[in-house]
Tab-separated table of C-alpha atoms and ligand atoms in Angstrom:
chain	number	residue	atom	x	y	z
J	830	MET	CA	102.055	35.164	-36.648
J	831	ASN	CA	104.411	37.456	-34.733
J	832	THR	CA	104.989	36.354	-31.134
J	833	ASP	CA	108.107	38.395	-30.317
J	834	ARG	CA	106.674	40.177	-27.300
J	835	SER	CA	105.308	36.945	-25.803
J	836	ALA	CA	108.675	35.278	-26.409
J	837	ARG	CA	110.546	38.116	-24.693
J	838	LEU	CA	108.133	38.117	-21.766
J	839	PHE	CA	108.479	34.351	-21.434
J	840	GLU	CA	112.247	34.732	-21.286
J	841	ARG	CA	111.964	37.385	-18.571
J	842	ALA	CA	109.381	35.269	-16.744
J	843	ARG	CA	111.602	32.200	-16.761
J	844	ALA	CA	114.269	34.163	-14.916
J	845	VAL	CA	112.000	34.982	-11.988
J	846	ILE	CA	109.098	32.480	-12.040
J	847	PRO	CA	109.669	28.698	-12.093
J	848	GLY	CA	109.074	27.645	-15.696
J	849	GLY	CA	107.875	31.185	-16.380
J	850	VAL	CA	104.318	30.414	-15.285
J	851	ASN	CA	102.199	30.304	-12.149
J	852	SER	CA	100.447	27.062	-13.117
J	853	PRO	CA	102.317	24.414	-15.130
J	854	VAL	CA	100.000	23.756	-18.073
J	855	ARG	CA	100.278	27.405	-19.160
J	856	ALA	CA	103.892	26.786	-20.189
J	857	PHE	CA	102.849	24.868	-23.357
J	858	SER	CA	105.093	21.946	-22.302
J	859	GLY	CA	102.632	19.457	-23.777
J	860	VAL	CA	102.544	21.106	-27.212
J	861	GLY	CA	105.786	23.083	-27.465
J	862	GLY	CA	106.147	26.644	-28.711
J	863	THR	CA	105.787	30.047	-27.103
J	864	PRO	CA	103.062	30.534	-24.508
J	865	ARG	CA	101.013	33.568	-25.424
J	866	PHE	CA	100.984	36.354	-22.866
J	867	ILE	CA	97.464	37.686	-22.845
J	868	ALA	CA	96.902	41.426	-22.720
J	869	HIS	CA	93.115	41.494	-22.628
J	870	GLY	CA	89.974	39.531	-23.218
J	871	GLU	CA	86.658	40.568	-24.696
J	872	GLY	CA	83.673	38.274	-25.103
J	873	ALA	CA	84.618	35.141	-27.029
J	874	THR	CA	88.108	36.392	-27.827
J	875	MET	CA	91.374	37.313	-26.178
J	876	VAL	CA	94.302	39.311	-27.506
J	877	ASP	CA	97.971	38.627	-26.779
J	878	GLU	CA	100.821	41.088	-26.192
J	879	ASP	CA	101.715	41.044	-29.905
J	880	GLY	CA	98.154	41.983	-30.841
J	881	ASN	CA	97.140	38.529	-32.112
J	882	ARG	CA	93.471	37.800	-31.537
J	883	TYR	CA	92.181	34.344	-30.613
J	884	ILE	CA	88.746	32.860	-30.174
J	885	ASP	CA	89.125	31.356	-26.717
J	886	LEU	CA	87.997	27.768	-26.078
J	887	VAL	CA	89.695	27.562	-22.677
J	888	GLY	CA	87.973	30.357	-20.769
J	889	SER	CA	90.599	30.505	-18.022
J	890	TRP	CA	90.150	26.713	-17.685
J	891	GLY	CA	86.452	26.905	-16.945
J	892	PRO	CA	85.481	29.948	-14.907
J	893	LEU	CA	84.606	32.203	-17.866
J	894	ILE	CA	81.385	30.513	-18.925
J	895	PHE	CA	80.213	33.842	-20.415
J	896	GLY	CA	83.551	34.596	-22.036
J	897	HIS	CA	85.765	37.529	-21.137
J	898	GLY	CA	84.636	40.696	-19.412
J	899	ARG	CA	80.954	39.955	-19.104
J	900	HIS	CA	79.535	43.336	-18.120
J	901	GLU	CA	77.247	42.268	-15.253
J	902	VAL	CA	79.983	40.216	-13.597
J	903	LEU	CA	82.616	42.944	-13.781
J	904	GLU	CA	80.115	45.574	-12.627
J	905	ALA	CA	79.199	43.488	-9.587
J	906	ALA	CA	82.865	43.017	-8.711
J	907	SER	CA	83.635	46.727	-9.196
J	908	GLU	CA	80.673	47.733	-7.085
J	909	ALA	CA	81.788	45.369	-4.294
J	910	LEU	CA	85.340	46.689	-4.520
J	911	ARG	CA	84.103	50.227	-3.907
J	912	HIS	CA	82.946	49.029	-0.472
J	913	GLY	CA	86.284	47.434	0.368
J	914	SER	CA	88.511	44.598	-0.806
J	915	SER	CA	88.317	42.327	2.246
J	916	PHE	CA	86.935	42.451	5.767
J	917	GLY	CA	87.967	39.271	7.575
J	918	ALA	CA	84.481	39.357	9.019
J	919	PRO	CA	81.196	37.992	7.665
J	920	ALA	CA	79.410	39.969	4.947
J	921	ALA	CA	75.916	39.743	3.457
J	922	GLY	CA	77.070	38.634	0.005
J	923	GLU	CA	78.470	35.360	1.368
J	924	VAL	CA	75.037	34.438	2.684
J	925	ALA	CA	73.398	35.215	-0.639
J	926	LEU	CA	75.970	33.195	-2.590
J	927	ALA	CA	75.584	30.228	-0.234
J	928	GLU	CA	71.801	30.479	-0.655
J	929	ALA	CA	72.174	30.531	-4.438
J	930	ILE	CA	74.360	27.402	-4.354
J	931	VAL	CA	71.971	25.602	-1.991
J	932	ASP	CA	69.129	26.532	-4.320
J	933	ALA	CA	70.971	25.223	-7.388
J	934	VAL	CA	72.410	21.935	-6.107
J	935	ASP	CA	69.828	19.584	-4.603
J	936	SER	CA	72.212	17.649	-2.354
J	937	VAL	CA	73.678	20.788	-0.790
J	938	GLU	CA	72.225	22.294	2.394
J	939	LYS	CA	75.269	24.150	3.682
J	940	VAL	CA	78.300	25.676	1.961
J	941	ARG	CA	81.806	26.659	3.027
J	942	LEU	CA	83.624	29.030	0.655
J	943	THR	CA	87.338	28.671	-0.090
J	944	ASN	CA	89.805	30.381	-2.432
J	945	SER	CA	90.595	27.455	-4.730
J	946	GLY	CA	89.284	24.098	-5.818
J	947	THR	CA	92.364	22.514	-4.300
J	948	GLU	CA	91.424	23.848	-0.878
J	949	ALA	CA	87.822	22.733	-1.238
J	950	GLY	CA	88.900	19.216	-2.298
J	951	MET	CA	91.389	19.000	0.548
J	952	THR	CA	88.656	20.062	2.952
J	953	ALA	CA	86.280	17.437	1.533
J	954	VAL	CA	88.823	14.731	2.325
J	955	ARG	CA	89.468	15.993	5.837
J	956	LEU	CA	85.751	16.311	6.499
J	957	ALA	CA	84.986	12.828	5.152
J	958	ARG	CA	87.729	11.367	7.313
J	959	GLY	CA	86.755	13.420	10.344
J	960	ALA	CA	83.074	12.567	10.071
J	961	THR	CA	83.553	8.829	9.470
J	962	GLY	CA	86.597	8.251	11.642
J	963	ARG	CA	88.039	6.293	8.706
J	964	SER	CA	91.199	6.895	6.701
J	965	LYS	CA	91.090	5.351	3.217
J	966	LEU	CA	90.073	7.076	0.002
J	967	LEU	CA	88.985	5.575	-3.294
J	968	LYS	CA	90.182	7.752	-6.156
J	969	PHE	CA	89.929	7.178	-9.897
J	970	VAL	CA	93.038	7.043	-12.054
J	971	GLY	CA	93.351	10.228	-14.075
J	972	HIS	CA	90.831	12.224	-12.059
J	973	TYR	CA	92.165	15.531	-10.793
J	974	HIS	CA	91.102	16.949	-7.462
J	975	GLY	CA	93.649	19.722	-7.044
J	976	HIS	CA	97.184	19.328	-5.751
J	977	ALA	CA	96.675	18.396	-2.095
J	978	ASP	CA	99.103	15.609	-1.159
J	979	ALA	CA	96.594	12.818	-0.537
J	980	LEU	CA	94.988	13.370	-3.940
J	981	LEU	CA	98.111	13.842	-6.026
J	982	VAL	CA	98.530	10.214	-6.917
J	983	SER	CA	99.722	8.978	-10.291
J	984	ALA	CA	98.193	6.163	-12.282
J	985	GLY	CA	98.945	2.865	-10.631
J	986	SER	CA	98.977	-0.440	-12.440
J	987	GLY	CA	96.559	-3.269	-11.944
J	988	VAL	CA	92.951	-3.133	-10.968
J	989	ALA	CA	93.336	-1.376	-7.655
J	990	THR	CA	96.809	-0.519	-6.519
J	991	LEU	CA	97.829	1.331	-3.434
J	992	GLY	CA	98.814	4.826	-4.457
J	993	ILE	CA	102.324	5.854	-5.252
J	994	PRO	CA	103.115	9.549	-4.912
J	995	GLY	CA	102.393	11.558	-8.054
J	996	SER	CA	105.127	14.098	-7.363
J	997	PRO	CA	108.422	14.376	-5.529
J	998	GLY	CA	107.661	15.987	-2.185
J	999	VAL	CA	104.539	13.916	-1.649
J	1000	THR	CA	105.417	11.301	0.937
J	1001	GLU	CA	104.349	7.700	0.664
J	1002	GLY	CA	102.570	8.193	3.951
J	1003	ALA	CA	100.427	10.958	2.480
J	1004	VAL	CA	99.047	8.702	-0.239
J	1005	SER	CA	99.269	5.285	1.402
J	1006	ASP	CA	95.546	5.479	2.172
J	1007	THR	CA	94.583	6.512	-1.363
J	1008	ILE	CA	93.423	3.531	-3.408
J	1009	LEU	CA	93.411	3.953	-7.179
J	1010	VAL	CA	90.772	2.447	-9.408
J	1011	PRO	CA	90.253	2.752	-13.188
J	1012	TRP	CA	87.329	5.005	-14.200
J	1013	ASN	CA	84.192	3.189	-15.337
J	1014	ASP	CA	85.377	-0.092	-13.770
J	1015	ARG	CA	82.571	-1.459	-11.604
J	1016	ASP	CA	84.383	-4.657	-10.642
J	1017	ALA	CA	87.412	-2.737	-9.398
J	1018	VAL	CA	85.236	-0.450	-7.271
J	1019	ALA	CA	83.304	-3.389	-5.861
J	1020	ALA	CA	86.555	-5.200	-5.033
J	1021	VAL	CA	87.892	-2.205	-3.094
J	1022	VAL	CA	84.617	-1.790	-1.240
J	1023	ALA	CA	84.575	-5.499	-0.399
J	1024	GLU	CA	88.132	-5.445	0.908
J	1025	HIS	CA	88.411	-1.977	2.480
J	1026	GLY	CA	84.786	-0.896	2.927
J	1027	ASP	CA	84.958	-0.664	6.720
J	1028	ASP	CA	87.921	1.678	6.485
J	1029	LEU	CA	86.782	3.697	3.458
J	1030	ALA	CA	86.166	7.367	4.341
J	1031	ALA	CA	85.304	8.544	0.842
J	1032	ILE	CA	84.778	7.626	-2.752
J	1033	LEU	CA	85.934	10.620	-4.812
J	1034	ALA	CA	85.116	11.197	-8.458
J	1035	GLU	CA	84.808	13.837	-11.090
J	1036	PRO	CA	81.284	12.729	-12.055
J	1037	VAL	CA	82.196	13.491	-15.654
J	1038	ALA	CA	85.955	13.126	-15.972
J	1039	ALA	CA	87.325	16.313	-17.530
J	1040	ASN	CA	91.002	16.301	-16.617
J	1041	MET	CA	91.856	13.238	-18.713
J	1042	ASN	CA	90.279	14.734	-21.785
J	1043	LEU	CA	86.511	14.192	-21.574
J	1044	VAL	CA	85.328	10.812	-20.336
J	1045	PRO	CA	81.690	10.638	-19.265
J	1046	PRO	CA	80.587	7.916	-16.868
J	1047	ASP	CA	79.198	4.757	-18.436
J	1048	PRO	CA	75.392	4.621	-18.136
J	1049	GLY	CA	74.502	3.817	-14.524
J	1050	PHE	CA	78.067	4.153	-13.246
J	1051	LEU	CA	77.368	7.152	-10.979
J	1052	GLY	CA	74.342	5.387	-9.503
J	1053	PHE	CA	76.554	2.376	-8.898
J	1054	LEU	CA	79.031	4.585	-6.989
J	1055	ARG	CA	76.127	5.902	-4.918
J	1056	GLU	CA	75.104	2.331	-4.024
J	1057	GLN	CA	78.655	1.261	-3.203
J	1058	ALA	CA	79.214	4.288	-0.953
J	1059	ASP	CA	75.926	3.627	0.830
J	1060	ALA	CA	76.736	-0.060	1.230
J	1061	CYS	CA	79.957	0.608	3.123
J	1062	GLY	CA	79.124	3.953	4.754
J	1063	ALA	CA	81.701	5.959	2.788
J	1064	VAL	CA	81.097	9.590	1.898
J	1065	LEU	CA	80.476	10.037	-1.845
J	1066	VAL	CA	82.363	13.131	-2.976
J	1067	PHE	CA	81.653	14.551	-6.420
J	1068	ASP	CA	84.312	16.972	-7.535
J	1069	GLU	CA	82.236	19.306	-9.678
J	1070	VAL	CA	84.887	22.001	-9.988
J	1071	ILE	CA	84.552	21.793	-13.776
J	1072	THR	CA	81.084	20.302	-14.147
J	1073	GLY	CA	79.312	22.393	-11.490
J	1074	PHE	CA	77.126	25.113	-13.019
J	1075	ARG	CA	78.570	24.118	-16.414
J	1076	LEU	CA	76.860	20.897	-17.500
J	1077	ALA	CA	73.658	22.133	-15.894
J	1078	ARG	CA	72.800	24.590	-13.149
J	1079	GLY	CA	72.784	21.719	-10.654
J	1080	GLY	CA	75.934	20.207	-12.158
J	1081	ALA	CA	76.524	16.625	-13.252
J	1082	GLN	CA	74.378	15.527	-10.303
J	1083	GLN	CA	71.349	17.137	-11.862
J	1084	LEU	CA	72.156	15.874	-15.348
J	1085	HIS	CA	72.612	12.286	-14.179
J	1086	GLY	CA	70.121	12.256	-11.322
J	1087	VAL	CA	72.609	11.010	-8.722
J	1088	ALA	CA	73.188	12.951	-5.509
J	1089	ALA	CA	76.592	13.267	-3.877
J	1090	ASP	CA	77.171	13.569	-0.141
J	1091	LEU	CA	79.813	16.256	-0.539
J	1092	THR	CA	80.159	18.455	-3.607
J	1093	VAL	CA	83.339	20.315	-4.472
J	1094	MET	CA	82.764	23.405	-6.624
J	1095	GLY	CA	85.075	25.976	-8.190
J	1096	LYS	CA	85.734	27.663	-11.518
J	1097	VAL	CA	82.266	28.867	-12.731
J	1098	VAL	CA	81.029	29.541	-9.187
J	1099	GLY	CA	83.715	32.227	-8.711
J	1100	GLY	CA	82.896	34.292	-11.790
J	1101	GLY	CA	86.569	34.427	-12.813
J	1102	PHE	CA	87.849	35.275	-9.335
J	1103	PRO	CA	89.625	33.045	-6.777
J	1104	LEU	CA	86.622	31.391	-5.166
J	1105	ALA	CA	85.569	27.781	-4.689
J	1106	ALA	CA	83.165	25.960	-2.405
J	1107	LEU	CA	82.420	22.776	-0.542
J	1108	GLY	CA	78.791	21.843	0.048
J	1109	GLY	CA	76.720	19.050	1.499
J	1110	PRO	CA	73.995	18.141	3.965
J	1111	ALA	CA	73.986	20.056	7.261
J	1112	GLU	CA	74.613	16.846	9.166
J	1113	LEU	CA	77.997	16.435	7.447
J	1114	MET	CA	78.953	20.092	7.010
J	1115	ASP	CA	78.351	20.813	10.703
J	1116	HIS	CA	81.426	18.722	11.516
J	1117	LEU	CA	83.447	21.724	10.284
J	1118	ALA	CA	84.810	24.269	12.755
J	1119	PRO	CA	83.535	26.291	14.534
J	1120	ASP	CA	80.455	24.093	15.164
J	1121	GLY	CA	82.435	20.878	14.818
J	1122	PRO	CA	85.988	19.671	15.387
J	1123	VAL	CA	87.181	19.381	11.765
J	1124	TYR	CA	89.384	22.420	11.226
J	1125	GLN	CA	89.328	24.561	8.097
J	1126	SER	CA	89.831	28.304	7.589
J	1127	GLY	CA	91.026	31.051	5.219
J	1128	THR	CA	92.097	34.686	5.540
J	1129	LEU	CA	90.481	35.660	2.242
J	1130	SER	CA	87.768	32.964	2.143
J	1131	GLY	CA	84.467	34.424	1.006
J	1132	ASN	CA	86.250	37.484	-0.364
J	1133	PRO	CA	83.556	40.093	-1.055
J	1134	VAL	CA	84.757	40.948	-4.581
J	1135	ALA	CA	84.918	37.293	-5.634
J	1136	VAL	CA	81.583	36.598	-3.972
J	1137	ALA	CA	79.924	39.467	-5.854
J	1138	ALA	CA	81.305	38.212	-9.180
J	1139	GLY	CA	80.215	34.658	-8.435
J	1140	ARG	CA	76.705	35.752	-7.494
J	1141	ALA	CA	76.357	37.844	-10.632
J	1142	GLN	CA	77.537	34.974	-12.833
J	1143	LEU	CA	75.169	32.453	-11.231
J	1144	GLU	CA	72.245	34.855	-11.679
J	1145	LEU	CA	72.912	34.988	-15.406
J	1146	LEU	CA	72.850	31.194	-15.816
J	1147	THR	CA	69.336	30.735	-17.160
J	1148	PRO	CA	68.039	27.655	-19.018
J	1149	ALA	CA	68.474	29.580	-22.283
J	1150	VAL	CA	72.189	29.939	-21.536
J	1151	TYR	CA	72.567	26.175	-21.147
J	1152	GLU	CA	70.748	25.659	-24.432
J	1153	HIS	CA	73.128	28.050	-26.117
J	1154	LEU	CA	76.184	26.439	-24.482
J	1155	GLU	CA	75.029	23.032	-25.651
J	1156	HIS	CA	74.476	24.353	-29.160
J	1157	ALA	CA	77.983	25.838	-29.127
J	1158	ALA	CA	79.527	22.602	-27.820
J	1159	ARG	CA	77.651	20.558	-30.432
J	1160	THR	CA	78.667	22.882	-33.257
J	1161	VAL	CA	82.331	22.765	-32.241
J	1162	ALA	CA	82.325	19.004	-31.621
J	1163	ASP	CA	80.524	18.131	-34.867
J	1164	GLY	CA	82.681	20.614	-36.779
J	1165	PHE	CA	85.903	19.131	-35.436
J	1166	GLN	CA	84.815	15.551	-36.122
J	1167	THR	CA	83.712	16.380	-39.659
J	1168	ALA	CA	86.930	18.285	-40.385
J	1169	LEU	CA	89.202	15.558	-39.015
J	1170	ASP	CA	87.241	12.808	-40.796
J	1171	ALA	CA	87.354	14.710	-44.080
J	1172	ALA	CA	91.110	15.080	-43.773
J	1173	GLY	CA	91.493	11.395	-42.914
J	1174	VAL	CA	92.996	12.082	-39.490
J	1175	PRO	CA	92.093	9.390	-36.938
J	1176	ALA	CA	90.383	11.331	-34.146
J	1177	THR	CA	87.348	11.043	-31.914
J	1178	VAL	CA	85.417	13.993	-30.550
J	1179	THR	CA	83.349	13.397	-27.433
J	1180	ARG	CA	80.614	15.772	-26.365
J	1181	HIS	CA	78.729	15.626	-23.100
J	1182	ALA	CA	76.087	18.348	-22.692
J	1183	THR	CA	78.066	21.604	-22.769
J	1184	LEU	CA	81.597	20.146	-22.728
J	1185	ALA	CA	83.607	18.522	-25.508
J	1186	GLY	CA	87.007	16.942	-26.007
J	1187	VAL	CA	89.071	15.696	-28.929
J	1188	VAL	CA	91.464	12.734	-28.802
J	1189	PHE	CA	93.598	11.557	-31.686
J	1190	ALA	CA	92.513	7.938	-31.453
J	1191	ASP	CA	90.027	5.707	-33.289
J	1192	SER	CA	87.522	5.421	-30.476
J	1193	ALA	CA	86.243	7.417	-27.518
J	1194	PRO	CA	88.295	6.865	-24.358
J	1195	ARG	CA	86.686	5.107	-21.410
J	1196	ARG	CA	89.563	5.375	-18.953
J	1197	PHE	CA	92.858	7.158	-18.409
J	1198	GLU	CA	95.010	4.632	-20.278
J	1199	ASP	CA	92.953	5.185	-23.435
J	1200	VAL	CA	93.698	8.908	-23.291
J	1201	ALA	CA	97.370	8.320	-22.529
J	1202	ALA	CA	97.604	6.007	-25.559
J	1203	ALA	CA	96.182	8.623	-27.952
J	1204	ASP	CA	98.459	10.459	-30.405
J	1205	HIS	CA	99.501	13.503	-28.373
J	1206	ALA	CA	101.969	14.650	-31.020
J	1207	ALA	CA	99.045	14.932	-33.438
J	1208	TYR	CA	97.156	16.933	-30.816
J	1209	GLY	CA	100.137	19.278	-30.598
J	1210	ARG	CA	100.120	19.783	-34.377
J	1211	PHE	CA	96.369	20.387	-34.402
J	1212	PHE	CA	96.711	22.796	-31.466
J	1213	HIS	CA	99.347	24.895	-33.251
J	1214	ALA	CA	97.496	24.790	-36.558
J	1215	MET	CA	94.391	26.108	-34.765
J	1216	LEU	CA	96.393	28.726	-32.871
J	1217	GLU	CA	97.847	30.032	-36.153
J	1218	ARG	CA	94.273	30.319	-37.409
J	1219	GLY	CA	93.233	32.318	-34.377
J	1220	VAL	CA	91.588	29.636	-32.219
J	1221	TYR	CA	92.994	29.025	-28.750
J	1222	LEU	CA	92.566	25.424	-27.561
J	1223	ALA	CA	93.921	23.993	-24.321
J	1224	PRO	CA	97.677	23.420	-24.707
J	1225	SER	CA	97.442	19.732	-23.766
J	1226	GLY	CA	95.671	16.677	-25.125
J	1227	TYR	CA	94.525	15.800	-21.608
J	1228	GLU	CA	92.221	18.806	-21.403
J	1229	VAL	CA	88.718	19.553	-22.645
J	1230	LEU	CA	87.119	22.273	-24.754
J	1231	PHE	CA	85.223	24.885	-22.768
J	1232	PRO	CA	82.762	26.603	-25.126
J	1233	SER	CA	81.492	29.896	-23.729
J	1234	ALA	CA	78.114	31.552	-24.029
J	1235	ALA	CA	79.876	34.424	-25.802
J	1236	LEU	CA	80.337	32.271	-28.924
J	1237	ASP	CA	77.924	33.408	-31.623
J	1238	ALA	CA	77.143	32.118	-35.112
J	1239	GLU	CA	80.082	34.017	-36.574
J	1240	THR	CA	82.742	32.876	-34.097
J	1241	LEU	CA	81.431	29.306	-34.245
J	1242	GLU	CA	81.762	29.359	-38.024
J	1243	GLN	CA	85.307	30.704	-37.710
J	1244	ILE	CA	86.193	27.861	-35.335
J	1245	VAL	CA	84.818	25.214	-37.685
J	1246	ASP	CA	86.535	26.793	-40.717
J	1247	ALA	CA	89.810	26.833	-38.805
J	1248	ALA	CA	89.334	23.171	-37.891
J	1249	HIS	CA	89.085	22.214	-41.571
J	1250	GLY	CA	92.323	23.996	-42.401
J	1251	ALA	CA	94.055	22.670	-39.305
J	1252	ALA	CA	92.912	19.081	-39.921
J	1253	GLU	CA	94.283	19.220	-43.482
J	1254	GLN	CA	97.555	20.571	-42.136
J	1255	VAL	CA	97.758	17.717	-39.599
J	1256	ALA	CA	97.004	15.217	-42.391
J	1257	ARG	CA	99.892	16.651	-44.427
J	1258	GLY	CA	102.074	16.020	-41.396
J	1259	ARG	CA	103.167	19.602	-40.871
V	1315	PLP	C1	90.627	22.813	-11.532
V	1315	PLP	C2	90.201	21.642	-10.729
V	1315	PLP	C3	90.501	21.514	-9.365
V	1315	PLP	C4	91.421	22.460	-8.651
V	1315	PLP	O1	90.914	23.755	-8.587
V	1315	PLP	P1	91.967	24.966	-8.367
V	1315	PLP	O2	91.088	26.144	-8.197
V	1315	PLP	O3	92.820	24.985	-9.594
V	1315	PLP	O4	92.758	24.637	-7.154
V	1315	PLP	C5	89.946	20.459	-8.672
V	1315	PLP	N1	89.157	19.557	-9.267
V	1315	PLP	C6	88.861	19.637	-10.576
V	1315	PLP	C7	87.938	18.627	-11.169
V	1315	PLP	C8	89.400	20.656	-11.361
V	1315	PLP	O5	89.148	20.684	-12.676
C-alpha cells in the first residue's frame, strides 16, 4: 500500500502543527506508522491522499452515524449556509434542534448548545457546582469527559484516591476536588458518598464507558448511581457524547431505563459539525446565565450550519436505523471474535447495542486496569493488518468500533473477510 503522499504531508504537518495533528490520537502514536491524510469520504468508505480506500469504522470518532457525506445532512448544511454562516443572534433552527433533543431524551427539558463536548462537560461541572454550592466531583477512572482541567485526571491507585493531574499544566488545585473511583465498583462509590456526600456536587459517568475500549455498566450499576446521587443530593451527570443518539435515540438512559440529571451530548447530535449540547430539567438548567448566575457563553454556539446538519441527522434516526446499526455492530463483533478465535489469538470482543470493542485479552474488561493490561502491541498489529486490507479501525486499543448505517451486506462481508486475514497475520506474529 503506497502512503507516500500521506507521509510527505505528515512531515510538512509536523513542522507547523504540534505532532502534525489537531487532536493527539490521529497521530497513530498508539499503533505506529503513517497517519493517513484523508482526501474524501463517501458512505461507508473514505479515501486517503494516495488513493487508498478504506471502510471506515471510526466515523470521525462518532459523529458520522450515517457514514460520510449523507445527502440529507449535507443538503441541510448547504441550505443553511446560503442564508449566512453565523449571526451571533438567536435563529429558528436552534429552537427546533433543542425541541428535537428534548423530545428524544426523557430527562431533558432544556438545552444549551456548545461547540464541543469538552465545553458541554465543563459547563455541566460548573452548573452542578453552582446549583449545589458544593465543590467535589466523583469521576470514574478511565472515563473521558473532554479536556477541561477538573476532568483531566489520570488513573489513581487504590479504591478512591484524590485526583492527581492527568497532564502537565493542570494544577493540583484544579483536580483536588475530583475523586476517582473504579468503574463498576459499588463499594468504592458508596464509600465516597459516605465520606464526602455532603460536599459532592456531581457524580459523572459515561453511562457506557467508551473511551477505555467498551465497558458497559454491570447490571443495575447505573440505577445504583442514581440512588447514590439522590441519597447525598449530588447531580448525576451522564456524559452521553458517544452514547447519545447512538445506542438508542434517547441514549444509554433510554436503553438502561435510568435518568440523569444533566446529560452531556456531542458527536452524533452535531451531524459531523462542531456542535455539542448540555441538557437537563428546567430547574437545573435555569441556573445558567442569563436567567441564572452560572456563566457560560460562546461566539459560535448554536452555529446555524451545524444546527441544520444536526437537525437533519436526528430526523433520519428512525427505529429501523437502530436495527440496522445493531445488525452491523453484531456482524462486525461476531466476525472479529470468530476470526480471532479461529486464528488462536487471545481476544475478547464486546458488543453493547450498536457499539463494539475488541481487546486482546482473555476476558471482557470491567474496569480501566483490565483494558490497560490487555496486549496493546497485538492491537497495533491487528490494526495495521486491517488497514492494509482496507479497513480503518481506531488507531488505539483504548477506543471502540463505530459501525455506521452506511455499512451494507457487501462492506460488512469485506470487514469480516479482512478480520480473518488480519487475525491469521497477528497469529503468525507479523
Ligand atoms: C469525545 C468525547 C468528549 C469530548 O468531546 P469533544 O467534542 O471532543 O470536545 C467528551 N466526552 C466523551 C464521552 C467523549 O467521547
